XYZ file of N, CA and C in Angstrom:
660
model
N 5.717 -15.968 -24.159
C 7.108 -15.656 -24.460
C 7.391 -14.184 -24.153
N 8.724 -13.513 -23.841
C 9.031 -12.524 -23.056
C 9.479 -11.829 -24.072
N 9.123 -10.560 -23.993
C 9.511 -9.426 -25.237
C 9.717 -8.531 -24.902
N 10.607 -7.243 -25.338
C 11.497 -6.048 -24.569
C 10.128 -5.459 -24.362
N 8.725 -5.279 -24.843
C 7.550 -4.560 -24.272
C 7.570 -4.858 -22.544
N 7.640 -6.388 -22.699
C 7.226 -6.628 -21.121
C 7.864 -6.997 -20.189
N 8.802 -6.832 -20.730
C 9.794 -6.620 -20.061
C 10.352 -5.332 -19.414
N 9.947 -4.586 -20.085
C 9.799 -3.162 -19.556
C 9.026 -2.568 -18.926
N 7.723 -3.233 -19.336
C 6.625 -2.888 -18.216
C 6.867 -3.402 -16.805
N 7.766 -5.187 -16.901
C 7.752 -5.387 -15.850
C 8.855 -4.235 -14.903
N 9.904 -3.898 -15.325
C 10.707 -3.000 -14.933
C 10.116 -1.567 -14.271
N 9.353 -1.583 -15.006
C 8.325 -0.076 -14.726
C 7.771 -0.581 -13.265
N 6.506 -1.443 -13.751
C 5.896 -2.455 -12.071
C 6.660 -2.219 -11.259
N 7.866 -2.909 -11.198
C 8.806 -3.193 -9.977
C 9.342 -1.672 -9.605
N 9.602 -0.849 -10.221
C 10.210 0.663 -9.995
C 8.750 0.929 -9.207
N 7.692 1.293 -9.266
C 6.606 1.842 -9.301
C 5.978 1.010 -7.688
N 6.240 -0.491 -7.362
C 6.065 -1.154 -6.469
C 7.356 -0.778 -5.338
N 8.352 -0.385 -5.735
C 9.488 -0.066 -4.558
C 9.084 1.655 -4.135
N 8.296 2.294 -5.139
C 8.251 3.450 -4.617
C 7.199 3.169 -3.114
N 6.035 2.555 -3.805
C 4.705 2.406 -3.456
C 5.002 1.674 -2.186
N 5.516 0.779 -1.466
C 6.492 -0.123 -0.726
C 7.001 0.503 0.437
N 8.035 1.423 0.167
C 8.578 2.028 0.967
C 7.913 3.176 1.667
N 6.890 3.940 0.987
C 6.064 4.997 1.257
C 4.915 4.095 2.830
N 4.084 3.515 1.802
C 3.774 1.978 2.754
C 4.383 2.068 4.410
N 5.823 1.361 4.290
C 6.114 0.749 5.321
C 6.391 2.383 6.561
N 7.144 3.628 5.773
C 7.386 4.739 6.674
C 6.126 5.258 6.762
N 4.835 4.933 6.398
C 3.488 5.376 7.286
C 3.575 4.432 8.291
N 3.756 3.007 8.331
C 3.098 2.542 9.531
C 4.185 2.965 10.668
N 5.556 3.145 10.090
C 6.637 3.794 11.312
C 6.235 4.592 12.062
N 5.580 5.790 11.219
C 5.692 7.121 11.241
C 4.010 7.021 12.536
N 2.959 6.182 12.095
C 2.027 6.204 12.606
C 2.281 5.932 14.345
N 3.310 4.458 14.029
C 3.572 3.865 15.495
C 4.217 5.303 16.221
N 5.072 6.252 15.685
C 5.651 7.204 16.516
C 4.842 7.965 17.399
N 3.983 8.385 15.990
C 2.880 9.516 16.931
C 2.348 8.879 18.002
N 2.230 7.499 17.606
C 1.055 7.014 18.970
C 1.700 6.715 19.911
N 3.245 7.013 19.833
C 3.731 6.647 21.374
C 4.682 5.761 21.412
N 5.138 5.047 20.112
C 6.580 4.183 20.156
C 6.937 4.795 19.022
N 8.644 4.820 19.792
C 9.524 5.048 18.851
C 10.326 3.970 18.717
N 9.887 2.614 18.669
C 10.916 1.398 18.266
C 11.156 1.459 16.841
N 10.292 1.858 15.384
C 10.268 1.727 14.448
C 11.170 3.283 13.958
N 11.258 3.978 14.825
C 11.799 5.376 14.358
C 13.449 5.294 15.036
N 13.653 4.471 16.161
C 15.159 4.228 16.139
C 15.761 3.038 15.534
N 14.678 2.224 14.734
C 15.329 1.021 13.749
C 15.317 2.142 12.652
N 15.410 2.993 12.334
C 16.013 3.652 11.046
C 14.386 3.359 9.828
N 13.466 3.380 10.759
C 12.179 2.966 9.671
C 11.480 4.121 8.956
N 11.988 5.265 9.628
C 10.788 6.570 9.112
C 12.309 7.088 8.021
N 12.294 5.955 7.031
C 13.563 6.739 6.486
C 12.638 6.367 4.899
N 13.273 6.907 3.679
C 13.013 6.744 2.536
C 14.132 5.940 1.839
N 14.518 5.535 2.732
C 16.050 4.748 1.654
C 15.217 3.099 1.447
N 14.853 2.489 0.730
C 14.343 1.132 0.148
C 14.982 -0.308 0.823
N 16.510 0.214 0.847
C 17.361 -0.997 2.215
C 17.043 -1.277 3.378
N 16.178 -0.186 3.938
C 15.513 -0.646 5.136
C 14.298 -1.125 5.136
N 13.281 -1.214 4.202
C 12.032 -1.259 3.994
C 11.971 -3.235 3.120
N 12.696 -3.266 2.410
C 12.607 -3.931 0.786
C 12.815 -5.384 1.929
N 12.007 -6.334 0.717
C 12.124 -7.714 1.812
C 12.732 -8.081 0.414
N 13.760 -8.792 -0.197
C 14.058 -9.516 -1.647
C 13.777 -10.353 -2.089
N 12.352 -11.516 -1.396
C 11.845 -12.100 -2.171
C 10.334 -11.083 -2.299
N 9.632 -10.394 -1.308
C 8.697 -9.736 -1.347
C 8.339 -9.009 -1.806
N 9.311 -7.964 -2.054
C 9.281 -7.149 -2.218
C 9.629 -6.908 -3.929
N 10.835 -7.835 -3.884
C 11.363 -7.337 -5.664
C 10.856 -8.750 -6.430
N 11.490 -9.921 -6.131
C 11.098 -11.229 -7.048
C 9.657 -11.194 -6.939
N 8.307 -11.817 -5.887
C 7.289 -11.752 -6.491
C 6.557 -10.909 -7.004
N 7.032 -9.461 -6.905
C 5.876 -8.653 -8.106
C 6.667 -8.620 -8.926
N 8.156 -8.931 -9.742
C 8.875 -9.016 -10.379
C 7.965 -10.184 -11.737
N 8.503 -11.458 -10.801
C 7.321 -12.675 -11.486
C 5.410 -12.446 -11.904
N 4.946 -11.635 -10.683
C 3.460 -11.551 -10.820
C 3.445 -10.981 -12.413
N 4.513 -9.645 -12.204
C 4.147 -8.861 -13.474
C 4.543 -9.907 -14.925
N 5.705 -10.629 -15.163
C 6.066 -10.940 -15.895
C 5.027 -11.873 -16.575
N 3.959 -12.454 -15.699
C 3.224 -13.525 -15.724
C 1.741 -12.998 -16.197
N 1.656 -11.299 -16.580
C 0.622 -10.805 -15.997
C -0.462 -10.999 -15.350
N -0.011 -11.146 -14.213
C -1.211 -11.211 -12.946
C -1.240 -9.953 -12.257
N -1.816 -10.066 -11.338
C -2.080 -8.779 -10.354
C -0.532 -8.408 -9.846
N -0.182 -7.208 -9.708
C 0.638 -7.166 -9.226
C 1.213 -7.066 -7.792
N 1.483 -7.590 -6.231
C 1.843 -7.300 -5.203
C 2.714 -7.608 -4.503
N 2.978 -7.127 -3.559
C 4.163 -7.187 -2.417
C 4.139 -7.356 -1.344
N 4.868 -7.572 -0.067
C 5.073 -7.461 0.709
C 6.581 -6.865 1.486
N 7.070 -6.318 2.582
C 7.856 -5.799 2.842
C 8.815 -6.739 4.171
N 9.765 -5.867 4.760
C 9.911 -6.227 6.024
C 9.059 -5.220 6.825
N 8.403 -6.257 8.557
C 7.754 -5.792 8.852
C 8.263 -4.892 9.837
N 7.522 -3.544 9.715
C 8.109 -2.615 10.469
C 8.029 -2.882 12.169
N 9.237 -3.156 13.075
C 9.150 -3.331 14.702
C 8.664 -1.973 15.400
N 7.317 -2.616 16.180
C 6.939 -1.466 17.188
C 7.016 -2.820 18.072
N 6.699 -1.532 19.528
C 6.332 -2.421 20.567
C 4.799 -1.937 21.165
N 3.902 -2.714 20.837
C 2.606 -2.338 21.560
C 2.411 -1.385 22.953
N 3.019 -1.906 23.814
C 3.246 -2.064 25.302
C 3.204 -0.274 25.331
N 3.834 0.001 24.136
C 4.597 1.554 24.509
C 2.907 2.347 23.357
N 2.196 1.978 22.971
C 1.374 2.550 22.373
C 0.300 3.226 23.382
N -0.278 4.517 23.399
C -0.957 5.203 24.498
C -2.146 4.629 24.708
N -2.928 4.025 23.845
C -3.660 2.989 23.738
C -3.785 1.628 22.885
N -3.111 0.266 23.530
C -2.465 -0.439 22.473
C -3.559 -0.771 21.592
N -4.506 -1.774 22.236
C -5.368 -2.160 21.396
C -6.239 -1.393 20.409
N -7.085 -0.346 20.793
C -6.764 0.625 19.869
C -5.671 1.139 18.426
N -4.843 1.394 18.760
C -3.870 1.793 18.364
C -2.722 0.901 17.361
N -3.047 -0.368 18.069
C -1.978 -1.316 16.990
C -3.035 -1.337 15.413
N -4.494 -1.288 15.773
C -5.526 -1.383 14.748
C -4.367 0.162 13.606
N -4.547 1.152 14.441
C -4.158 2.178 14.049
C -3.048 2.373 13.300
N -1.661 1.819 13.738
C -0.776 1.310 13.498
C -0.812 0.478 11.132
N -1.431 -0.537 11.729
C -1.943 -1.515 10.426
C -2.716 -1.193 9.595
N -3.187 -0.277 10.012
C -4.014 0.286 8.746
C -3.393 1.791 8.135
N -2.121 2.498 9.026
C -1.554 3.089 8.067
C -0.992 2.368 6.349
N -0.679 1.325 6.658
C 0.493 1.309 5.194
C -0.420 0.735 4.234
N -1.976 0.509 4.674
C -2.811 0.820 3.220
C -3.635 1.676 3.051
N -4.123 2.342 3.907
C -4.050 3.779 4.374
C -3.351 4.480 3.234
N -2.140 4.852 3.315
C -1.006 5.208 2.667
C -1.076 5.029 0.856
N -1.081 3.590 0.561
C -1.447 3.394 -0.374
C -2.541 3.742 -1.267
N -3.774 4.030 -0.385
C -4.999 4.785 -1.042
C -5.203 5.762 -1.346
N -4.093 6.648 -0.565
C -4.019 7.832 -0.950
C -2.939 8.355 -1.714
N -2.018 7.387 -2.027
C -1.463 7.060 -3.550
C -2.107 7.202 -4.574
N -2.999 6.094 -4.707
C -4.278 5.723 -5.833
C -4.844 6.751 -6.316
N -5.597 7.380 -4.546
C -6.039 8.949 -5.189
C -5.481 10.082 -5.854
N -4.161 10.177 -5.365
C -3.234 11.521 -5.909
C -2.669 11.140 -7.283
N -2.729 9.748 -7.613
C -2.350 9.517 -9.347
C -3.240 9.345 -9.869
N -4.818 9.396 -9.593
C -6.150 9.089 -10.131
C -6.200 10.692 -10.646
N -6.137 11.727 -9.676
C -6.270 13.102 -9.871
C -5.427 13.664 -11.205
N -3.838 12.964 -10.889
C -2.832 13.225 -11.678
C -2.908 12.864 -12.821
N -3.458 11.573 -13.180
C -4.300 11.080 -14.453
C -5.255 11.805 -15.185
N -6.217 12.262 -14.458
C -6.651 13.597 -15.018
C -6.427 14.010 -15.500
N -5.363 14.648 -14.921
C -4.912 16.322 -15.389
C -4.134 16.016 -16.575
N -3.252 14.643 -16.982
C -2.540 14.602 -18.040
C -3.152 14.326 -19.121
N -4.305 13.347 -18.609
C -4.960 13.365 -19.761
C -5.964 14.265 -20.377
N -6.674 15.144 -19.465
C -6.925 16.485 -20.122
C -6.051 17.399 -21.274
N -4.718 17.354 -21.036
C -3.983 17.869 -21.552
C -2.969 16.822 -22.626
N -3.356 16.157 -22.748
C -3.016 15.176 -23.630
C -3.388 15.641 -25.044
N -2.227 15.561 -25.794
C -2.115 15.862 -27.292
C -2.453 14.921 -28.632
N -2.264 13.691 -28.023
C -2.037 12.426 -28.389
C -0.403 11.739 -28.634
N 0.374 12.588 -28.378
C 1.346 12.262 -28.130
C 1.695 10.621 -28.137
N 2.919 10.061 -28.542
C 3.281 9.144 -28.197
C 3.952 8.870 -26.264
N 4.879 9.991 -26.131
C 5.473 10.191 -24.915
C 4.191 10.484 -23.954
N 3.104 11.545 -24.258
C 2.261 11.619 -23.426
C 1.586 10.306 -22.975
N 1.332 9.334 -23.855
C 0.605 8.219 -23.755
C 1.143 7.137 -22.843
N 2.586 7.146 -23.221
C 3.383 6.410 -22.130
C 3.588 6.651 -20.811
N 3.223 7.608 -20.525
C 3.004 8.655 -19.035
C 1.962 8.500 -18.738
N 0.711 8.233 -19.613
C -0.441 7.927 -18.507
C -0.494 6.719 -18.365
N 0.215 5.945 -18.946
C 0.128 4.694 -18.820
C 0.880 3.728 -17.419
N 1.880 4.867 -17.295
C 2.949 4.439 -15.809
C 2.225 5.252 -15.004
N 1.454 6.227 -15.226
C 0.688 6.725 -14.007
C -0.960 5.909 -13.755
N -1.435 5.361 -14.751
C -2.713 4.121 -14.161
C -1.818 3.183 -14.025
N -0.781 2.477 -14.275
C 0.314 1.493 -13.585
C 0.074 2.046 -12.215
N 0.931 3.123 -11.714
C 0.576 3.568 -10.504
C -0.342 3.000 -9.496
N -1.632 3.739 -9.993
C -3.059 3.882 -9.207
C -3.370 2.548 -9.167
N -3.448 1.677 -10.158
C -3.972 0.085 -9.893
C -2.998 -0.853 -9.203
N -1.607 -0.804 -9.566
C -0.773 -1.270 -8.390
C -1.122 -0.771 -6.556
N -0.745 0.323 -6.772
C -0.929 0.837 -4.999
C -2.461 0.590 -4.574
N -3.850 0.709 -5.141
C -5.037 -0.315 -5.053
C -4.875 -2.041 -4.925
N -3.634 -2.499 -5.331
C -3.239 -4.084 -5.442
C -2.687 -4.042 -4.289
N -2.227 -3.251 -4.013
C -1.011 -3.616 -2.614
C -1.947 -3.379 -1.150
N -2.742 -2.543 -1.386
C -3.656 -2.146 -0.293
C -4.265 -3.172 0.078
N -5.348 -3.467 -0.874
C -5.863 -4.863 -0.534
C -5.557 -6.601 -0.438
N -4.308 -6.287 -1.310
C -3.052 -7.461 -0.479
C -2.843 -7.474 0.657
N -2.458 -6.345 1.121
C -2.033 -6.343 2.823
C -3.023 -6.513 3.323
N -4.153 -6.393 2.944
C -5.560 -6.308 4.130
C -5.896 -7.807 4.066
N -5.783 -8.505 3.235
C -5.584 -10.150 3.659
C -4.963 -10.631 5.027
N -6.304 -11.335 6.318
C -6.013 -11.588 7.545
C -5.185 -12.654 7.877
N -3.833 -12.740 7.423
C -2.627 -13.910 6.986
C -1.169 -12.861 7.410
N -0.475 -13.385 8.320
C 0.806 -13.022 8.604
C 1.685 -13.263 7.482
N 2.368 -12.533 6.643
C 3.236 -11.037 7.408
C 2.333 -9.633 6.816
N 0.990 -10.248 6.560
C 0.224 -8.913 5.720
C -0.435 -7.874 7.296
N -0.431 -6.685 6.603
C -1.365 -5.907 7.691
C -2.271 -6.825 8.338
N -3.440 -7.797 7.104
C -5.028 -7.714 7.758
C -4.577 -8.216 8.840
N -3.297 -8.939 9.519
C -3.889 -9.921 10.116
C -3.413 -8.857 11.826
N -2.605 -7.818 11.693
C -2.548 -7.033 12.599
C -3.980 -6.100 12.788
N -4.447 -6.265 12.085
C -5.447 -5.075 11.749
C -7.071 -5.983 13.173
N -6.904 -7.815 12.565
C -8.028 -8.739 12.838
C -7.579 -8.827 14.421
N -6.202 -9.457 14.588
C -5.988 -9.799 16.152
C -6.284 -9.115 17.106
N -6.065 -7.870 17.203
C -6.415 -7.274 18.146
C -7.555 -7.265 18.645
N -8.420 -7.475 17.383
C -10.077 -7.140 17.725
C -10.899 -8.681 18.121
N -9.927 -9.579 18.412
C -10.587 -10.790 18.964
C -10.296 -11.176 20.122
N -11.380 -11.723 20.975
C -10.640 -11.800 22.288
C -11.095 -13.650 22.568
N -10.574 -14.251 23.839
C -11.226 -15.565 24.002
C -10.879 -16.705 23.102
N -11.284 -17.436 22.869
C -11.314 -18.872 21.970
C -11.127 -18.071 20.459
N -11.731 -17.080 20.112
C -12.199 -16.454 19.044
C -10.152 -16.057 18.305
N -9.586 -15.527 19.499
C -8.058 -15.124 19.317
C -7.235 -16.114 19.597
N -7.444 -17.088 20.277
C -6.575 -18.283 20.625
C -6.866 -19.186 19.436
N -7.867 -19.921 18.773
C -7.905 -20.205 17.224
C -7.487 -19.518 15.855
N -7.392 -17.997 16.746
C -6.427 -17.317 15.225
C -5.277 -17.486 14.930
N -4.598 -17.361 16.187
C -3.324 -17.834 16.471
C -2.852 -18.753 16.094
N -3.798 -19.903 16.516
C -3.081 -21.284 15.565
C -3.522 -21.557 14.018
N -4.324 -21.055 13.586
C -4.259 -20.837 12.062
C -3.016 -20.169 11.694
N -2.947 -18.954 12.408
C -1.171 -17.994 12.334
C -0.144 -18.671 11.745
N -0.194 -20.211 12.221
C 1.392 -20.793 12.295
C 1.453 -21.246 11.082
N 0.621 -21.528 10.363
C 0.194 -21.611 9.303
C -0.153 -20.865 7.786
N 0.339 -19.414 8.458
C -0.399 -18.677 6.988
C 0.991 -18.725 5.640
N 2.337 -19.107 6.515
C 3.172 -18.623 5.311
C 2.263 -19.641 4.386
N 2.651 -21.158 4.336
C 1.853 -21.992 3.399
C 0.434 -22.250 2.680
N -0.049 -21.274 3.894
C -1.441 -20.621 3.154
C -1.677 -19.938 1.707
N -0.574 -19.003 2.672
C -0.510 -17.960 1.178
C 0.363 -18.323 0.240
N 0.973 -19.231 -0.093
C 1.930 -19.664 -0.726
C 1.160 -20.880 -1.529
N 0.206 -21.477 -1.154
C -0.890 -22.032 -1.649
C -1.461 -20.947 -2.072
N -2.194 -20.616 -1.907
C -2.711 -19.866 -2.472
C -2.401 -18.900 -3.654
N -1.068 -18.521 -3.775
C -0.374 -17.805 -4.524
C -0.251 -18.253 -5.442
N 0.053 -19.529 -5.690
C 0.678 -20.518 -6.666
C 0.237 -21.926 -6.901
N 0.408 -22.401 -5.924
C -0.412 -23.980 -5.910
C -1.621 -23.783 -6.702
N -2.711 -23.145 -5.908
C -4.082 -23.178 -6.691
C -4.135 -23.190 -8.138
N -3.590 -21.626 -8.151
C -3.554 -21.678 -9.473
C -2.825 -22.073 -11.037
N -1.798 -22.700 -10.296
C -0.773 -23.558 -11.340
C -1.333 -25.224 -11.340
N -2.026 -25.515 -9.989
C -2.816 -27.011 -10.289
C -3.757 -26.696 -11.007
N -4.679 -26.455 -9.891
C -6.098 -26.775 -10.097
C -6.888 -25.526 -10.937
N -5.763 -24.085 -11.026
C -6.564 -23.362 -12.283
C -7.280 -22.829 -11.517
N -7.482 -22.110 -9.976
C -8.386 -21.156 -9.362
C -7.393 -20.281 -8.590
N -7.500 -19.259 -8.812
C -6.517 -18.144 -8.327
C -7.590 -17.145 -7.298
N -7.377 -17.622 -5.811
C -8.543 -17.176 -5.384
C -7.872 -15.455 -5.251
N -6.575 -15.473 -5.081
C -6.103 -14.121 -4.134
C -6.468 -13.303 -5.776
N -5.863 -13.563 -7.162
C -5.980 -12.782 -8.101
C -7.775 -12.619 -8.650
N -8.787 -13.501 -7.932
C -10.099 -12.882 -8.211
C -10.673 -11.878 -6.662
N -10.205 -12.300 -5.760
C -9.879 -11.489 -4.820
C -9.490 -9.862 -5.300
N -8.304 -10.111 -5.664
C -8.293 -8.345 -6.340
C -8.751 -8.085 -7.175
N -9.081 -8.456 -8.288
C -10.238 -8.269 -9.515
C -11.456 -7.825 -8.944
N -11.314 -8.027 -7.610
C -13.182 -7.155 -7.214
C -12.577 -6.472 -6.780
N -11.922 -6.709 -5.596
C -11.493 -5.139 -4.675
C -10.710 -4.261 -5.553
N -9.463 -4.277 -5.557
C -8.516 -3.387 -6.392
C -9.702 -3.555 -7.998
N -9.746 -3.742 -8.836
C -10.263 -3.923 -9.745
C -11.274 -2.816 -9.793
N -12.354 -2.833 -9.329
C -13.539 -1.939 -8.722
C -13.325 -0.696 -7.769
N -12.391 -0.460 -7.159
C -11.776 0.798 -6.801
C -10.809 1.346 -8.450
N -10.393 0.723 -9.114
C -9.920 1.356 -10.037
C -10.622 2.002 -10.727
N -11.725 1.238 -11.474
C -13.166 1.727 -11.873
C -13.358 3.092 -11.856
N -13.048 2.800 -10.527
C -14.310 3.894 -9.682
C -13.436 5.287 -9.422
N -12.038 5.084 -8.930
C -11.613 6.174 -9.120
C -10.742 6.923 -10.779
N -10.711 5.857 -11.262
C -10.871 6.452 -12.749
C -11.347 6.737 -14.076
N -12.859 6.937 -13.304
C -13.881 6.437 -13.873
C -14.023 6.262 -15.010
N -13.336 4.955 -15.042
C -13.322 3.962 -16.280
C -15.347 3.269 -16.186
């Protein structure tokens, strides 16, 4: 049952996931530029405004629901348009490309892991102080959730820009046709599994990765 606590937390999540989101999507813009396309920098992508970035079921309803449900919390965005063709080295480079916007995110994790620190060094016991470190490890374990969300090799996530490139032969022509397939993958996976049959592979999935980077950078 839903109570103004978690309801607020979920509010917090979702504030904290649109920051984390948008930061995200203007690295991989910003990455495609340097390397030589500017398709993502004249779609208005290296911007900070959330209207260009925000997908509204991806972005706001399912970490909206994840949180409310407490599960892991993640997202997805709209995907930022480059054009390979124009990259100085594509194959190379699209890798390059996809691994900015969790990239990005990790070094989120780190700069509120640090920031965690420092508040809680200086922590009084405060009530207000307490609620501040609490939206700042919100922070660090969300943007660790989103990282390794996207790195899942399933379209519209990074991994799967990150995997294609690096396959060539039968090896990339069978990825492809799994491809046509991942929305319902992950959508199984998201939900099906674990509302039937009670196995939530993507939320033990992050329980090691995100989970164990949290650990580790706050050394919990």
């Amino acid at each position: 049952m839903l109570n103004s606590a978690s309801i607020i937390r979920a509010v917090v999540s979702l504030a904290i996931v649109v920051v984390s989101v948008v930061l995200h999507e203007v690295a991989h813009a910003w990455a495609a530029y340097r390397l030589g396309d500017d398709t993502a920098k004249r779609a208005g992508r290296i911007s900070l405004n959330p209207a260009r970035h925000l997908d509204p079921f991806g972005s706001v309803v399912l970490p909206l629901l994840m949180s409310l449900v407490g599960g892991p919390v993640f997202a997805f965005a709209i995907p930022v348009p480059y054009n390979p063709n124009n990259l100085r080295k594509p194959k190379r480079d699209e890798v390059f490309v996809a691994l900015a916007g969790p990239a990005c995110n990790f070094i989120q994790a780190v700069v509120g892991s640090l920031a965690f620190r420092a508040l809680d060094a200086a922590w009084t016991g405060d009530l207000l102080g307490y609620q501040l470190l609490s939206v700042v490890a919100s922070y660090v374990y969300i943007n660790l959730t989103l990282m390794f969300f996207n790195l899942i090799p399933l379209p519209p996530l990074d991994g799967s820009s990150i995997i294609s490139p690096l396959l060539d032969g039968e090896a990339r022509r069978t990825y492809y046709r799994v491809q046509r397939y991942s929305m319902p993958i992950l959508l199984v996976a998201l939900y099906v599994l674990p509302s039937v049959l009670g196995f939530d592979p993507v939320g033990q999935l992050l329980y090691c990765t995100a989970g164990s980077a949290y650990s580790f950078l706050m050394g919990a």
